[in-house]
XYZ file of C-alpha atoms in Angstrom:
782
model
C 83.963 -4.427 -15.568
C 81.913 -2.818 -17.755
C 79.554 -0.282 -15.881
C 76.124 0.769 -16.634
C 74.024 3.671 -15.195
C 70.310 2.641 -15.367
C 68.174 5.933 -14.648
C 64.256 5.202 -13.983
C 61.621 7.706 -13.317
C 60.834 7.337 -9.807
C 62.792 5.683 -7.184
C 60.257 2.571 -6.582
C 60.732 1.783 -10.192
C 64.504 1.830 -9.900
C 64.206 -0.329 -6.674
C 61.836 -2.769 -8.039
C 63.826 -3.133 -11.337
C 66.975 -3.874 -9.375
C 65.578 -6.161 -6.923
C 63.944 -8.450 -9.927
C 66.662 -8.404 -12.145
C 69.197 -9.070 -9.198
C 66.963 -11.657 -7.877
C 66.923 -9.883 -4.421
C 70.709 -9.592 -4.200
C 71.177 -5.975 -5.055
C 72.936 -3.458 -2.517
C 71.594 -0.111 -1.672
C 73.664 3.057 -0.990
C 72.755 6.626 -0.669
C 72.884 9.428 -3.441
C 72.702 13.236 -2.890
C 68.981 13.098 -3.060
C 67.659 11.310 0.331
C 64.470 10.406 -1.991
C 66.453 8.573 -4.595
C 68.396 5.584 -3.761
C 71.246 3.746 -5.824
C 70.958 0.227 -6.208
C 73.886 -2.146 -7.318
C 74.161 -5.630 -8.751
C 76.344 -7.685 -11.072
C 74.345 -8.793 -14.488
C 75.202 -10.237 -17.859
C 74.566 -7.867 -20.174
C 75.792 -7.690 -23.912
C 77.078 -11.251 -23.540
C 79.445 -9.644 -20.886
C 79.769 -9.228 -17.066
C 78.306 -5.678 -15.952
C 77.953 -3.767 -13.095
C 74.413 -2.218 -13.051
C 73.845 0.859 -11.247
C 70.297 1.706 -10.712
C 69.159 5.202 -9.678
C 66.261 7.593 -10.487
C 64.753 11.140 -10.774
C 61.398 12.276 -9.721
C 59.493 13.058 -12.776
C 60.849 15.977 -14.622
C 64.299 17.541 -13.600
C 64.298 20.431 -15.919
C 61.743 23.325 -16.251
C 61.065 25.989 -18.561
C 60.920 29.206 -17.810
C 61.369 32.806 -18.969
C 64.606 35.037 -17.922
C 64.658 37.068 -15.067
C 63.904 39.948 -16.912
C 60.281 38.622 -17.909
C 59.541 37.377 -14.385
C 57.742 40.721 -13.155
C 54.149 40.286 -13.480
C 53.580 43.997 -13.020
C 56.322 45.501 -15.263
C 56.273 43.344 -18.236
C 53.388 43.322 -20.833
C 52.211 40.077 -21.295
C 52.018 40.451 -25.016
C 56.103 40.270 -25.108
C 55.974 36.821 -23.363
C 54.905 35.117 -26.779
C 58.282 36.033 -28.028
C 60.706 36.355 -24.756
C 63.492 34.247 -24.710
C 62.727 30.854 -22.709
C 65.339 28.584 -21.059
C 65.302 25.206 -19.965
C 67.160 24.351 -16.516
C 67.425 22.040 -13.668
C 64.860 22.624 -11.043
C 65.881 23.542 -7.592
C 64.170 20.696 -6.302
C 66.146 18.381 -8.543
C 69.700 19.844 -7.809
C 70.557 16.800 -5.840
C 69.555 14.340 -8.544
C 71.608 16.350 -10.914
C 74.772 15.794 -8.651
C 74.180 12.258 -8.056
C 73.551 11.641 -11.811
C 76.491 13.517 -12.960
C 78.935 11.636 -10.266
C 77.609 8.256 -11.507
C 77.959 8.747 -15.093
C 81.631 9.597 -14.898
C 82.470 6.112 -13.890
C 80.033 4.439 -16.679
C 80.371 3.478 -20.112
C 76.867 3.045 -20.841
C 73.514 4.760 -19.853
C 70.068 3.127 -19.957
C 67.032 5.097 -19.820
C 63.762 3.312 -17.703
C 61.637 6.240 -17.696
C 57.876 5.542 -18.547
C 57.137 4.749 -22.028
C 54.994 7.865 -22.728
C 55.802 11.144 -24.198
C 56.541 12.782 -21.172
C 58.595 9.764 -20.008
C 60.747 10.102 -23.502
C 61.162 13.897 -22.713
C 62.255 13.003 -19.244
C 64.670 10.371 -20.556
C 66.229 13.122 -22.895
C 66.509 15.561 -19.918
C 68.756 12.646 -18.290
C 70.765 12.217 -21.642
C 71.370 15.976 -22.008
C 72.692 15.995 -18.277
C 75.226 12.962 -18.924
C 76.177 13.550 -22.803
C 78.557 16.241 -22.256
C 80.409 14.675 -19.062
C 81.279 11.341 -20.986
C 82.799 11.181 -24.345
C 81.638 7.889 -26.390
C 78.982 7.187 -23.834
C 76.511 4.570 -25.246
C 72.897 5.322 -24.488
C 69.971 2.879 -24.909
C 66.208 3.055 -24.054
C 64.477 0.053 -22.260
C 60.804 -0.330 -23.203
C 58.472 -2.044 -20.881
C 54.788 -1.926 -19.986
C 55.063 -3.903 -16.611
C 57.406 -4.344 -13.771
C 57.940 -7.988 -13.646
C 61.298 -9.941 -14.052
C 60.252 -11.228 -17.744
C 59.410 -7.702 -18.859
C 62.490 -6.296 -17.501
C 64.776 -9.038 -18.969
C 62.934 -8.786 -22.262
C 63.482 -4.917 -22.148
C 67.523 -5.416 -21.882
C 67.433 -8.315 -24.318
C 65.724 -5.687 -26.902
C 67.262 -2.021 -25.867
C 66.448 0.486 -28.572
C 67.513 4.121 -29.211
C 65.441 6.888 -27.571
C 63.036 8.690 -29.766
C 63.922 12.325 -30.283
C 60.950 13.300 -31.979
C 58.708 12.301 -29.170
C 60.682 14.259 -26.835
C 60.523 17.219 -29.168
C 56.782 17.144 -29.263
C 56.712 17.564 -25.459
C 59.405 20.279 -25.685
C 56.499 22.185 -28.092
C 53.919 21.591 -25.783
C 55.684 22.384 -22.873
C 57.004 26.056 -24.316
C 53.517 26.435 -25.496
C 51.849 25.919 -22.339
C 54.364 28.300 -20.899
C 53.857 31.211 -23.089
C 50.239 30.762 -23.641
C 49.448 30.187 -20.040
C 51.844 32.764 -18.633
C 50.367 35.739 -20.985
C 46.809 34.943 -20.369
C 47.310 34.202 -16.823
C 49.251 37.384 -15.761
C 46.749 39.701 -17.836
C 43.399 38.216 -16.585
C 44.826 37.695 -12.744
C 46.250 41.200 -12.590
C 42.940 42.794 -14.045
C 40.344 40.802 -12.141
C 42.476 41.465 -8.890
C 42.185 45.167 -9.575
C 38.653 45.374 -10.783
C 36.914 42.849 -8.688
C 38.901 42.811 -5.553
C 40.211 38.987 -5.885
C 42.481 37.924 -3.251
C 46.134 39.082 -4.311
C 47.186 35.494 -3.973
C 44.403 33.995 -6.027
C 45.876 32.743 -9.486
C 43.078 32.956 -11.992
C 44.846 30.937 -14.676
C 44.495 30.107 -18.323
C 45.558 26.640 -19.789
C 44.866 25.340 -23.360
C 43.692 22.361 -21.931
C 42.068 23.263 -18.807
C 39.832 26.095 -20.529
C 38.241 23.769 -23.008
C 37.476 21.238 -20.246
C 35.771 24.031 -18.248
C 33.990 24.876 -21.384
C 32.319 21.450 -21.630
C 31.015 21.912 -18.249
C 29.734 25.496 -18.894
C 27.908 24.685 -21.897
C 26.314 21.568 -20.525
C 25.142 23.791 -17.641
C 23.824 26.535 -19.625
C 21.860 23.843 -22.014
C 20.414 22.941 -18.818
C 19.695 26.388 -17.441
C 18.011 27.500 -20.815
C 16.117 24.455 -21.362
C 12.415 25.044 -22.154
C 10.401 22.170 -20.826
C 7.674 20.992 -23.497
C 4.678 18.964 -22.569
C 4.051 15.737 -24.583
C 1.328 13.232 -24.698
C 1.515 9.633 -25.008
C -0.435 6.501 -24.854
C 0.387 3.225 -22.898
C -1.601 -0.213 -23.063
C -1.347 -2.615 -20.387
C -2.809 -6.136 -20.219
C -3.071 -8.800 -17.478
C -4.243 -12.145 -18.086
C -5.795 -14.751 -15.694
C -2.696 -16.135 -14.262
C -1.647 -12.355 -13.031
C 0.844 -12.115 -15.853
C 1.347 -8.490 -16.672
C 2.424 -7.010 -19.857
C 2.908 -3.418 -20.881
C 2.866 -2.296 -24.419
C 4.763 1.062 -25.954
C 3.482 3.083 -28.603
C 5.308 3.107 -31.597
C 5.093 6.815 -32.058
C 6.623 7.223 -28.726
C 4.812 10.448 -27.879
C 3.126 13.701 -29.577
C 3.938 17.424 -28.644
C 0.553 18.441 -29.435
C -2.517 17.543 -27.176
C -5.346 17.584 -29.891
C -3.701 14.868 -32.295
C -3.008 12.730 -29.413
C -6.551 13.078 -28.013
C -8.286 12.004 -31.349
C -5.987 8.872 -31.745
C -6.756 8.062 -27.983
C -10.494 8.558 -28.639
C -10.442 6.327 -31.757
C -8.687 3.394 -29.820
C -11.244 3.806 -27.012
C -14.205 3.509 -29.514
C -12.721 0.062 -30.804
C -10.173 -1.302 -28.088
C -9.810 -4.649 -29.587
C -5.996 -5.460 -29.597
C -4.669 -8.035 -32.236
C -1.577 -9.647 -32.149
C 0.230 -8.863 -35.688
C 3.871 -9.953 -35.352
C 5.675 -12.399 -32.527
C 9.485 -12.389 -33.189
C 11.957 -14.704 -31.438
C 15.738 -14.098 -31.801
C 18.962 -14.804 -30.016
C 20.420 -11.779 -28.061
C 24.141 -11.514 -27.007
C 25.104 -9.113 -24.329
C 28.720 -8.161 -25.495
C 31.407 -8.511 -22.911
C 33.642 -5.430 -22.344
C 36.883 -4.739 -24.441
C 40.289 -4.686 -23.534
C 40.822 -1.779 -20.923
C 42.534 1.523 -21.601
C 43.454 4.559 -19.431
C 40.135 6.200 -20.530
C 37.837 3.540 -20.053
C 39.501 2.946 -16.687
C 38.864 6.435 -15.669
C 35.443 6.364 -16.515
C 34.632 2.883 -14.898
C 36.361 3.770 -11.794
C 33.930 7.056 -11.815
C 30.858 5.277 -12.315
C 31.289 2.048 -10.413
C 33.983 3.124 -7.742
C 32.740 6.650 -7.475
C 36.715 7.751 -7.733
C 37.788 11.016 -9.096
C 40.309 10.401 -12.345
C 43.062 11.653 -10.440
C 42.653 9.341 -7.197
C 42.185 6.557 -10.156
C 45.789 7.216 -11.893
C 47.515 7.872 -8.422
C 46.179 4.395 -7.208
C 46.978 2.818 -10.665
C 50.427 4.365 -10.473
C 50.986 2.497 -7.005
C 49.559 -0.845 -8.313
C 51.947 -0.609 -11.265
C 54.750 0.066 -9.150
C 54.218 -2.951 -7.018
C 54.102 -4.970 -10.025
C 50.394 -5.891 -9.864
C 49.190 -4.471 -13.308
C 50.493 -3.398 -16.418
C 51.327 0.113 -17.347
C 48.146 2.075 -16.641
C 48.734 4.887 -19.254
C 47.847 3.207 -22.596
C 45.522 4.055 -25.626
C 45.576 0.407 -26.521
C 42.707 -1.877 -26.285
C 43.856 -4.753 -28.337
C 45.844 -7.583 -26.634
C 48.937 -8.336 -29.036
C 48.961 -11.704 -30.112
C 52.564 -12.387 -28.532
C 50.949 -12.031 -25.194
C 50.436 -15.217 -23.344
C 47.173 -14.748 -21.539
C 47.120 -18.273 -19.795
C 49.626 -17.515 -16.920
C 47.858 -14.214 -16.203
C 44.518 -16.011 -15.630
C 46.330 -18.916 -13.983
C 47.205 -16.019 -11.476
C 43.851 -15.519 -10.257
C 42.070 -19.028 -9.997
C 42.817 -19.179 -6.024
C 40.760 -16.060 -5.320
C 37.515 -16.654 -3.488
C 35.647 -14.234 -5.365
C 36.729 -15.123 -9.101
C 38.905 -17.780 -8.710
C 36.145 -20.496 -9.940
C 35.538 -17.913 -13.035
C 38.916 -17.933 -13.878
C 39.253 -21.688 -13.943
C 36.330 -21.713 -16.300
C 38.264 -19.302 -18.787
C 41.051 -21.466 -18.763
C 39.136 -24.466 -19.402
C 37.422 -22.900 -22.304
C 40.314 -21.040 -23.337
C 40.849 -17.302 -23.434
C 39.028 -15.113 -26.197
C 39.766 -11.476 -25.644
C 37.468 -9.196 -27.028
C 39.357 -6.484 -28.630
C 38.603 -2.663 -29.500
C 40.150 -0.866 -32.398
C 42.900 1.327 -30.993
C 46.637 0.684 -30.242
C 49.577 3.327 -29.591
C 52.040 0.630 -30.452
C 53.792 1.031 -27.073
C 51.886 -0.491 -24.264
C 49.459 -3.206 -24.038
C 45.734 -2.848 -22.379
C 45.642 -2.571 -18.872
C 45.551 -6.091 -17.278
C 46.647 -7.823 -14.036
C 50.194 -8.981 -14.006
C 50.069 -10.962 -10.544
C 47.918 -11.492 -7.665
C 49.035 -9.450 -4.468
C 51.297 -11.223 -1.713
C 50.632 -8.174 0.515
C 47.984 -5.988 2.198
C 46.243 -3.562 -0.153
C 44.544 -0.244 0.881
C 40.760 -0.525 0.265
C 41.072 1.753 -2.482
C 43.971 -0.118 -4.004
C 42.027 -3.418 -3.540
C 38.729 -1.818 -5.233
C 40.595 -0.645 -8.349
C 42.616 -4.116 -8.592
C 39.533 -6.092 -8.394
C 37.800 -3.751 -11.270
C 40.922 -4.150 -13.305
C 40.876 -8.143 -12.688
C 37.056 -8.529 -13.233
C 37.213 -6.467 -16.469
C 40.321 -8.519 -17.580
C 38.569 -11.880 -16.797
C 35.231 -10.803 -18.390
C 37.389 -9.395 -21.546
C 38.911 -12.768 -22.159
C 35.804 -14.832 -21.473
C 32.136 -14.998 -23.545
C 29.399 -12.749 -24.172
C 26.076 -13.688 -22.466
C 23.304 -15.099 -24.480
C 19.641 -14.880 -24.237
C 16.487 -15.384 -26.303
C 14.253 -11.712 -27.089
C 10.888 -11.972 -27.867
C 9.145 -8.933 -29.531
C 5.341 -8.972 -29.661
C 3.553 -6.172 -31.803
C -0.259 -5.800 -31.513
C -2.925 -3.438 -33.456
C -5.332 -1.273 -32.031
C -7.303 0.974 -34.271
C -4.629 0.952 -36.818
C -2.231 2.176 -34.049
C 0.961 -0.199 -33.372
C 2.260 -0.935 -29.772
C 4.878 -3.320 -28.909
C 6.360 -5.322 -25.847
C 9.516 -7.035 -25.663
C 10.616 -9.581 -23.119
C 14.153 -11.609 -22.306
C 15.401 -14.996 -21.092
C 18.816 -15.188 -20.323
C 20.233 -18.896 -20.952
C 24.395 -18.182 -20.281
C 25.047 -15.647 -18.012
C 28.906 -16.037 -19.159
C 31.068 -12.843 -18.459
C 28.145 -11.562 -15.991
C 28.974 -13.892 -13.430
C 32.134 -12.093 -13.055
C 31.710 -8.862 -14.041
C 29.238 -7.190 -11.267
C 29.408 -3.904 -12.923
C 26.970 -4.884 -15.927
C 23.282 -5.695 -15.305
C 21.023 -7.721 -17.790
C 17.878 -8.313 -16.257
C 15.140 -11.062 -17.383
C 11.683 -10.076 -18.424
C 9.247 -12.854 -19.084
C 6.118 -12.019 -21.407
C 2.807 -14.014 -21.223
C 2.285 -16.329 -23.914
C 0.588 -14.736 -26.884
C -0.375 -16.319 -30.385
C -0.161 -15.005 -34.030
C -3.603 -13.269 -34.742
C -4.859 -13.449 -31.202
C -7.062 -10.639 -30.049
C -7.846 -9.677 -26.548
C -9.006 -6.142 -24.874
C -6.561 -4.381 -22.716
C -6.817 -4.203 -18.888
C -5.933 -0.502 -19.339
C -5.570 2.173 -22.259
C -4.494 5.641 -20.813
C -3.222 8.820 -22.497
C -0.828 10.336 -20.122
C 0.985 13.889 -20.327
C 4.614 14.425 -19.716
C 7.258 17.240 -19.711
C 10.684 16.861 -21.838
C 13.555 16.959 -18.994
C 16.726 19.053 -19.543
C 20.378 17.411 -20.384
C 21.704 16.147 -16.788
C 25.109 17.973 -15.663
C 28.285 16.121 -16.598
C 29.800 13.288 -14.707
C 33.585 12.908 -14.623
C 32.921 9.811 -16.754
C 31.301 12.124 -19.215
C 33.797 14.962 -19.210
C 36.592 12.577 -19.937
C 34.703 10.842 -22.730
C 34.074 14.318 -24.352
C 38.043 15.232 -23.814
C 38.855 11.951 -25.195
C 36.179 12.497 -28.406
C 37.771 16.258 -28.862
C 41.471 15.435 -28.285
C 41.677 17.548 -25.285
C 44.801 16.258 -23.272
C 45.918 12.704 -23.254
C 44.958 9.583 -21.457
C 47.555 10.486 -19.085
C 46.591 14.082 -18.431
C 42.745 14.141 -18.412
C 42.543 13.766 -14.867
C 45.536 16.287 -14.111
C 43.146 18.924 -16.019
C 40.000 18.240 -14.277
C 41.466 18.529 -10.991
C 43.010 22.027 -12.219
C 39.877 23.473 -12.712
C 38.626 22.357 -9.533
C 41.634 23.894 -7.696
C 41.075 27.194 -9.248
C 37.469 27.305 -8.201
C 36.147 27.521 -11.665
C 34.036 24.262 -10.936
C 32.881 22.141 -8.178
C 31.482 18.379 -8.019
C 27.908 18.450 -6.359
C 26.433 15.987 -4.153
C 25.268 13.850 -7.123
C 28.800 13.820 -8.422
C 28.059 16.047 -11.424
C 29.930 19.131 -12.141
C 28.516 22.725 -11.768
C 30.447 25.787 -12.742
C 31.340 28.377 -10.245
C 30.740 31.832 -10.800
C 34.135 32.369 -11.744
C 34.246 29.795 -14.479
C 30.991 30.936 -15.604
C 32.164 34.541 -15.964
C 35.405 33.749 -17.678
C 33.879 31.453 -20.035
C 30.979 33.976 -21.144
C 33.554 36.838 -21.455
C 35.375 35.004 -23.926
C 32.756 33.521 -25.752
C 31.243 37.242 -26.137
C 34.473 37.875 -28.096
C 34.189 35.102 -30.374
C 37.176 33.452 -29.289
C 37.466 29.547 -29.151
C 39.364 29.781 -26.002
C 36.722 27.610 -24.013
C 36.092 25.331 -27.166
C 38.110 22.538 -27.753
C 39.308 23.229 -31.483
C 42.535 25.377 -31.086
C 43.854 22.316 -28.619
C 42.369 19.544 -30.667
C 44.360 21.179 -33.801
C 47.506 21.215 -31.445
C 46.977 17.671 -30.323
C 46.765 16.440 -34.008
C 50.085 18.335 -34.615
C 51.975 16.948 -31.719
C 51.116 13.558 -33.082
C 52.427 14.541 -36.403
C 55.755 15.492 -34.756
C 56.032 12.269 -33.018
C 55.354 10.394 -36.264
C 57.948 12.376 -38.111
C 55.381 13.983 -40.409
C 55.791 17.872 -38.912
C 58.761 19.960 -37.949
C 58.720 20.809 -34.089
C 60.007 24.354 -34.833
C 57.116 25.095 -37.771
C 54.494 24.083 -35.296
C 55.776 25.982 -32.485
C 56.059 29.049 -34.587
C 52.477 28.500 -36.170
C 51.003 28.220 -32.796
C 52.582 30.914 -31.088
C 51.519 33.378 -33.986
C 47.918 31.950 -33.746
C 47.605 32.507 -29.859
C 49.465 36.049 -30.122
C 46.855 37.256 -32.571
C 44.151 35.881 -30.167
C 45.724 37.645 -27.170
C 45.938 41.002 -29.019
C 42.253 40.743 -30.036
C 41.410 39.710 -26.292
C 42.990 42.517 -24.771
C 41.270 44.960 -27.318
C 37.738 43.588 -26.360
C 38.621 43.131 -22.446
C 35.450 45.063 -21.850
C 33.424 42.009 -22.629
C 35.227 40.073 -19.920
C 34.902 42.612 -17.431
C 30.990 42.765 -18.229
C 30.688 39.243 -17.804
C 32.302 39.230 -14.491
C 30.108 42.025 -13.468
C 27.318 39.896 -13.745
C 28.373 37.433 -11.500
C 30.493 39.394 -9.135
C 28.901 42.659 -9.119
C 30.256 46.368 -10.642
C 33.999 46.789 -10.376
C 34.961 47.858 -6.819
C 31.889 46.408 -5.187
C 30.825 42.793 -3.789
C 34.363 41.222 -3.684
C 34.515 37.474 -4.174
C 35.368 35.019 -1.270
C 38.923 34.410 -0.773
C 40.756 31.832 -2.523
C 41.495 28.199 -1.316
C 44.369 27.990 1.421
C 46.908 26.917 -0.913
C 49.938 28.330 -2.420
C 50.064 29.095 -6.208
C 51.481 26.075 -7.870
C 55.087 26.670 -9.407
C 56.254 26.075 -13.052
C 53.903 26.543 -16.054
C 50.317 27.470 -15.768
C 47.763 24.668 -15.552
C 48.764 22.106 -18.209
C 51.928 20.116 -16.899
C 51.636 16.903 -15.091
C 52.815 16.840 -11.405
C 55.903 14.372 -12.287
C 58.651 16.670 -10.708
C 58.299 16.096 -7.196
C 59.896 13.286 -4.963
C 57.226 10.767 -3.830
C 57.910 11.714 -0.266
C 57.046 15.142 -0.662
C 54.293 14.918 -3.064
C 51.056 15.839 -1.417
C 47.327 16.182 -2.156
C 47.550 19.586 -0.348
C 46.432 21.282 -3.662
C 43.073 18.923 -3.640
C 42.080 19.638 0.020
C 38.912 21.137 0.915
C 38.947 24.272 3.343
C 39.924 22.526 6.665
C 38.498 23.491 9.873
C 40.928 24.205 12.612
C 39.791 22.320 15.929
C 41.557 21.789 19.255
C 40.297 17.993 20.138
C 40.849 18.796 24.031
C 37.996 21.331 24.081
C 34.509 21.091 23.947
C 33.354 22.192 20.241
C 29.918 22.529 20.555
C 29.477 26.196 20.423
C 32.862 27.213 19.491
C 32.919 29.174 16.107
C 34.720 27.468 13.547
C 38.126 29.119 11.962
C 38.701 28.482 8.464
C 42.430 28.173 7.411
C 42.274 30.894 4.926
C 44.423 33.842 3.912
C 43.714 36.894 5.899
C 41.620 39.732 4.650
C 41.177 43.275 5.695
C 38.565 43.741 8.415
C 35.212 45.047 6.811
C 33.932 48.450 8.065
C 31.102 48.973 10.419
C 27.676 47.649 9.488
C 24.194 47.567 11.674
C 22.927 44.317 11.913
C 19.097 44.310 11.197
C 17.119 42.800 14.128
C 13.655 41.706 14.985
C 11.006 42.982 17.226
C 12.779 41.340 20.047
C 15.925 42.860 19.409
C 17.530 39.488 17.969
C 19.970 40.109 15.348
C 19.605 38.601 12.140
C 22.535 36.269 10.892
C 24.379 36.398 7.694
C 21.945 33.953 6.302
C 19.184 36.478 6.966
C 17.583 34.640 9.280
C 16.952 35.220 13.262
C 19.936 34.227 15.359
C 19.811 31.743 18.134
C 20.569 32.864 21.664
C 22.817 30.458 23.712
C 24.549 30.877 27.098
C 28.006 30.267 28.149
C 27.889 27.089 30.285
C 31.917 26.527 30.704
C 33.660 27.705 33.843
C 35.519 31.126 33.022
C 34.889 34.971 33.016
C 32.311 34.680 30.279
C 30.222 31.716 32.177
C 26.348 32.766 32.329
C 27.080 35.551 29.247
C 24.460 35.374 26.468
C 25.663 35.024 22.738
C 24.009 34.881 19.379
C 25.168 32.035 16.871
C 23.991 31.530 13.168
C 20.109 30.413 13.230
C 20.629 28.237 10.197
C 22.864 25.161 11.369
C 25.839 27.481 11.775
C 26.038 27.838 7.924
C 27.634 31.459 8.100
C 29.476 31.145 11.503
C 27.763 34.402 12.674
C 28.687 35.171 16.409
C 27.833 38.057 18.712
C 27.821 38.739 22.497
C 24.300 39.969 23.206
C 25.167 42.830 25.535
C 27.380 43.961 22.643
C 24.122 43.986 19.960
C 23.933 47.987 19.888
C 23.994 50.071 16.881
C 27.898 50.192 17.003
C 28.313 46.586 17.235
C 29.739 44.911 14.080
C 28.757 41.666 12.823
C 31.050 40.412 10.205
C 29.870 37.914 7.577
C 32.177 35.489 5.140
C 33.346 33.484 8.060
C 35.256 36.636 9.499
C 34.674 38.252 12.874
C 35.541 41.966 13.742
C 35.836 42.635 17.550
C 37.137 45.215 19.932
C 37.261 48.786 19.113
C 35.849 48.391 15.613
C 38.276 50.493 14.194
C 39.777 49.843 10.585
C 43.301 48.228 10.520
C 44.640 51.619 9.204
C 43.783 53.705 12.157
C 43.850 51.126 14.908
C 46.333 52.379 17.633
C 48.675 49.800 19.446
C 47.276 48.770 22.666
C 49.357 49.483 25.945
C 51.308 46.356 27.420
C 50.902 44.860 30.603
C 53.873 46.970 31.674
C 52.515 50.297 30.642
C 52.992 53.195 33.108
C 49.647 53.791 33.801
C 49.173 49.879 35.316
C 46.423 49.126 33.425
C 46.043 45.418 32.473
C 45.941 44.825 28.838
C 41.999 43.539 27.895
C 41.252 40.546 25.472
C 40.258 41.698 22.185
C 37.471 39.404 22.054
C 35.398 39.424 25.707
C 37.057 42.536 27.060
C 38.367 40.882 30.252
C 41.743 41.144 31.653
C 44.203 38.167 32.446
C 44.398 36.573 28.804
C 44.207 37.459 25.271
C 42.288 36.918 22.198
C 44.592 33.787 21.395
C 43.665 31.945 24.444
C 39.906 33.803 25.197
C 37.792 31.261 26.961
C 34.916 32.305 24.808
C 36.344 30.110 22.105
C 35.758 27.284 24.218
C 32.142 27.849 24.578
């Protein structure tokens, strides 16, 4: 029997495809990787019986890296990395996957690639092909193209198998090699220098990525616009009119506002001299509020950020899960046009039993779906839309995103909202004012799309040439306001506009600059740059480079697109980009003092005021900053790189007065410093406010002993025993404490053990009592 090896990008996809095509009759066996199973069933393929063998990878199985001779950060000049040899080899994580694929392909005559139908998926497909082709002469290789994991879509893909597109894979190879060379050179250079001069922790990677830096640049640019904004006073005139039945109307000045007080005051005085208003124009017209266009990836990320308060990365993670469950179409698409061959009726029919939008779906079926399309298509995937109704339980986040996708889809295929708008213009002393009102006649898509608002506003009845005296005429003063900091939706829109990354990688780049502590999201869910991000951008900007601007990366993205379309040669693009970034690096190294000066502005002179330690996470492996995380098994993939600092707590103990311990990398203990006190000998905490005095209440050797804690809601984690607050006591800020003999680590002598000859028992380093150690000191359980 003809044997066919089918390889999907993830185990969930392989499992679902095998289940659908076999109609739940596929058998399962183990591969060498416990995360990637093997599914088998019989199928009629190429008009003949075939044994279908489905397995999977876990994203990329190969990785580009330098040879061992160039892996030393300290001994290799970063500039040579632009020309150093690069090799692509199987990652350690994929070793077992490689064994499974090699074993299975030997017994097969055909290979079908089922990876995601985007650039990365095509490149992963060629990694699989290059692994299999040398092992099997005469191997037939095909590519299955699909946009959703459903039976119809899978069958249609097998009936329309195509050849893999090597041009698309080559574009990814170019991008990977550039990201490796550029990222490694700049990352090693700036990390080692800033660690040496400004005391950054040796475990902290200060990475550069040709996508992440322009992304950071958008945030910094908006922040500086806001910081440097000079408020300007302005003046404007408002007119209000209230008639006998208490109907109220506010008229807006056609000039809007003036930035000089005296001219505005003169106009106001003229109006007040003769305040009679005359209606000079009344216009009524139909008004439409357009329904949304078909949903693509960028719009989904922006909507989820604004309406659901989800980050882009969280949105894409959840969308991937919904896709794997067969609930939505492929979530990475630039298309917002429904192709004519898609039958929308069954997709709408799936939703009519839902209590929230079922009645609206039935209305759409009765009227006939009429999708509002956009202007973009990637000619690979349709817009994002629901495939079927959930037959199982979804998590809260999955349900919220699925609901947004369904409501957006139903709104898109329904009708625009309709209303009547009236605009009234009045003249007072030759100054024109206007008011507008709205009456909604048909809500249409607004009945299902709860994320849009269209408020009615009724106007009093006025006649043309009618005159009246306004109830109030007032000149008011205001100030111009600085631009708002960027939301994630704003940032994604800028990345899309300037060609930074792709619809599939926007969320990854945004997450990366937060992991690196270049920026943070404030309580208003807007991005604020951290000192490190400000220093880096300012330093490179002073050199005159566009490293934090979108131009260089945007140019590369256009060239990668040209490679995919066959309009550019991959080798030529790679050579041109390497030469360009090498020259930028050389100039950067020559002007590095400008980066030092910028960092000094935020972190103090070199050798002083070291920055806080990095977040408690290991540096990621692989290229620096611009690769998607597609090379981990789902069971191993965690959000550890996105976690905030975690507080270690013992849930069995009273935590009311216990100093919080942060899971951060250890740093050398600080030298002694005398803590300032007030007149009552109460020390200042690290917040520079009077510490608060407390007493140990828990039974133990320290019961009744007084101690000091932070006087500012424990913001700085300050702690000190009251009976130790002398001039030789040490109070340590930045979430660290120093106790005991206060000697530096380098001179501290080893304490005697409990069995030393002098018979003295070892004392706790915290409370100086015997019978326990620092690790289980009762003072930690206050």
